[in-house]
Amino acid sequence: VNTSPSSGRSSPGQGIWRVRTLYACMAENDGELSFEPNQIITN
């Protein structure tokens, strides 16, 4: 997991976070994410 904000098009004080998933995850409730291993998730 990369916990450092990446540089990009954002206003000062707002970081863009990017993480790579290690495992699959199935959402159990509304508002949760489902994803497969090795996916990139950004905010």
PDB file of C-alpha atoms in Angstrom:
ATOM      1  CA  VAL A   1       0.000   0.000   0.000  1.00  0.00           C
ATOM      2  CA  ASN A   2       1.362   3.382  -0.982  1.00  0.00           C
ATOM      3  CA  THR A   3       0.338   5.770   1.770  1.00  0.00           C
ATOM      4  CA  SER A   4       1.940   8.858   0.227  1.00  0.00           C
ATOM      5  CA  PRO A   5      -0.214  11.306  -1.699  1.00  0.00           C
ATOM      6  CA  SER A   6       0.822  11.431  -5.342  1.00  0.00           C
ATOM      7  CA  SER A   7       1.391  14.655  -7.204  1.00  0.00           C
ATOM      8  CA  GLY A   8      -1.255  15.499  -9.727  1.00  0.00           C
ATOM      9  CA  ARG A   9      -3.988  17.960 -10.488  1.00  0.00           C
ATOM     10  CA  SER A  10      -5.184  18.878  -7.029  1.00  0.00           C
ATOM     11  CA  SER A  11      -5.425  22.066  -5.075  1.00  0.00           C
ATOM     12  CA  PRO A  12      -2.909  22.656  -2.278  1.00  0.00           C
ATOM     13  CA  GLY A  13      -3.701  20.679   0.848  1.00  0.00           C
ATOM     14  CA  GLN A  14      -5.628  18.019  -1.049  1.00  0.00           C
ATOM     15  CA  GLY A  15      -3.719  14.863  -1.908  1.00  0.00           C
ATOM     16  CA  ILE A  16      -4.703  12.230  -4.416  1.00  0.00           C
ATOM     17  CA  TRP A  17      -4.336   8.827  -2.804  1.00  0.00           C
ATOM     18  CA  ARG A  18      -3.641   5.746  -4.884  1.00  0.00           C
ATOM     19  CA  VAL A  19      -3.455   2.207  -3.496  1.00  0.00           C
ATOM     20  CA  ARG A  20      -3.004  -1.233  -5.056  1.00  0.00           C
ATOM     21  CA  THR A  21      -5.186  -3.993  -3.647  1.00  0.00           C
ATOM     22  CA  LEU A  22      -3.497  -7.145  -2.391  1.00  0.00           C
ATOM     23  CA  TYR A  23      -6.573  -9.323  -1.881  1.00  0.00           C
ATOM     24  CA  ALA A  24     -10.110  -9.666  -3.194  1.00  0.00           C
ATOM     25  CA  CYS A  25     -12.819  -8.092  -1.060  1.00  0.00           C
ATOM     26  CA  MET A  26     -16.587  -8.459  -1.423  1.00  0.00           C
ATOM     27  CA  ALA A  27     -18.710  -5.627  -0.034  1.00  0.00           C
ATOM     28  CA  GLU A  28     -21.197  -6.730   2.603  1.00  0.00           C
ATOM     29  CA  ASN A  29     -23.054  -3.427   3.065  1.00  0.00           C
ATOM     30  CA  ASP A  30     -24.129  -0.420   1.000  1.00  0.00           C
ATOM     31  CA  GLY A  31     -21.340   2.120   0.718  1.00  0.00           C
ATOM     32  CA  GLU A  32     -18.533  -0.476   0.861  1.00  0.00           C
ATOM     33  CA  LEU A  33     -16.213  -1.317  -2.022  1.00  0.00           C
ATOM     34  CA  SER A  34     -15.727  -4.646  -3.765  1.00  0.00           C
ATOM     35  CA  PHE A  35     -12.449  -5.250  -5.581  1.00  0.00           C
ATOM     36  CA  GLU A  36     -10.148  -7.888  -7.008  1.00  0.00           C
ATOM     37  CA  PRO A  37      -6.435  -8.338  -6.255  1.00  0.00           C
ATOM     38  CA  ASN A  38      -3.964  -6.033  -8.014  1.00  0.00           C
ATOM     39  CA  GLN A  39      -6.455  -3.239  -8.741  1.00  0.00           C
ATOM     40  CA  ILE A  40      -5.580   0.451  -8.346  1.00  0.00           C
ATOM     41  CA  ILE A  41      -8.039   2.499  -6.273  1.00  0.00           C
ATOM     42  CA  THR A  42      -7.844   6.315  -6.201  1.00  0.00           C
ATOM     43  CA  ASN A  43      -9.898   8.875  -4.336  1.00  0.00           C
TER      44      ASN A  43
END
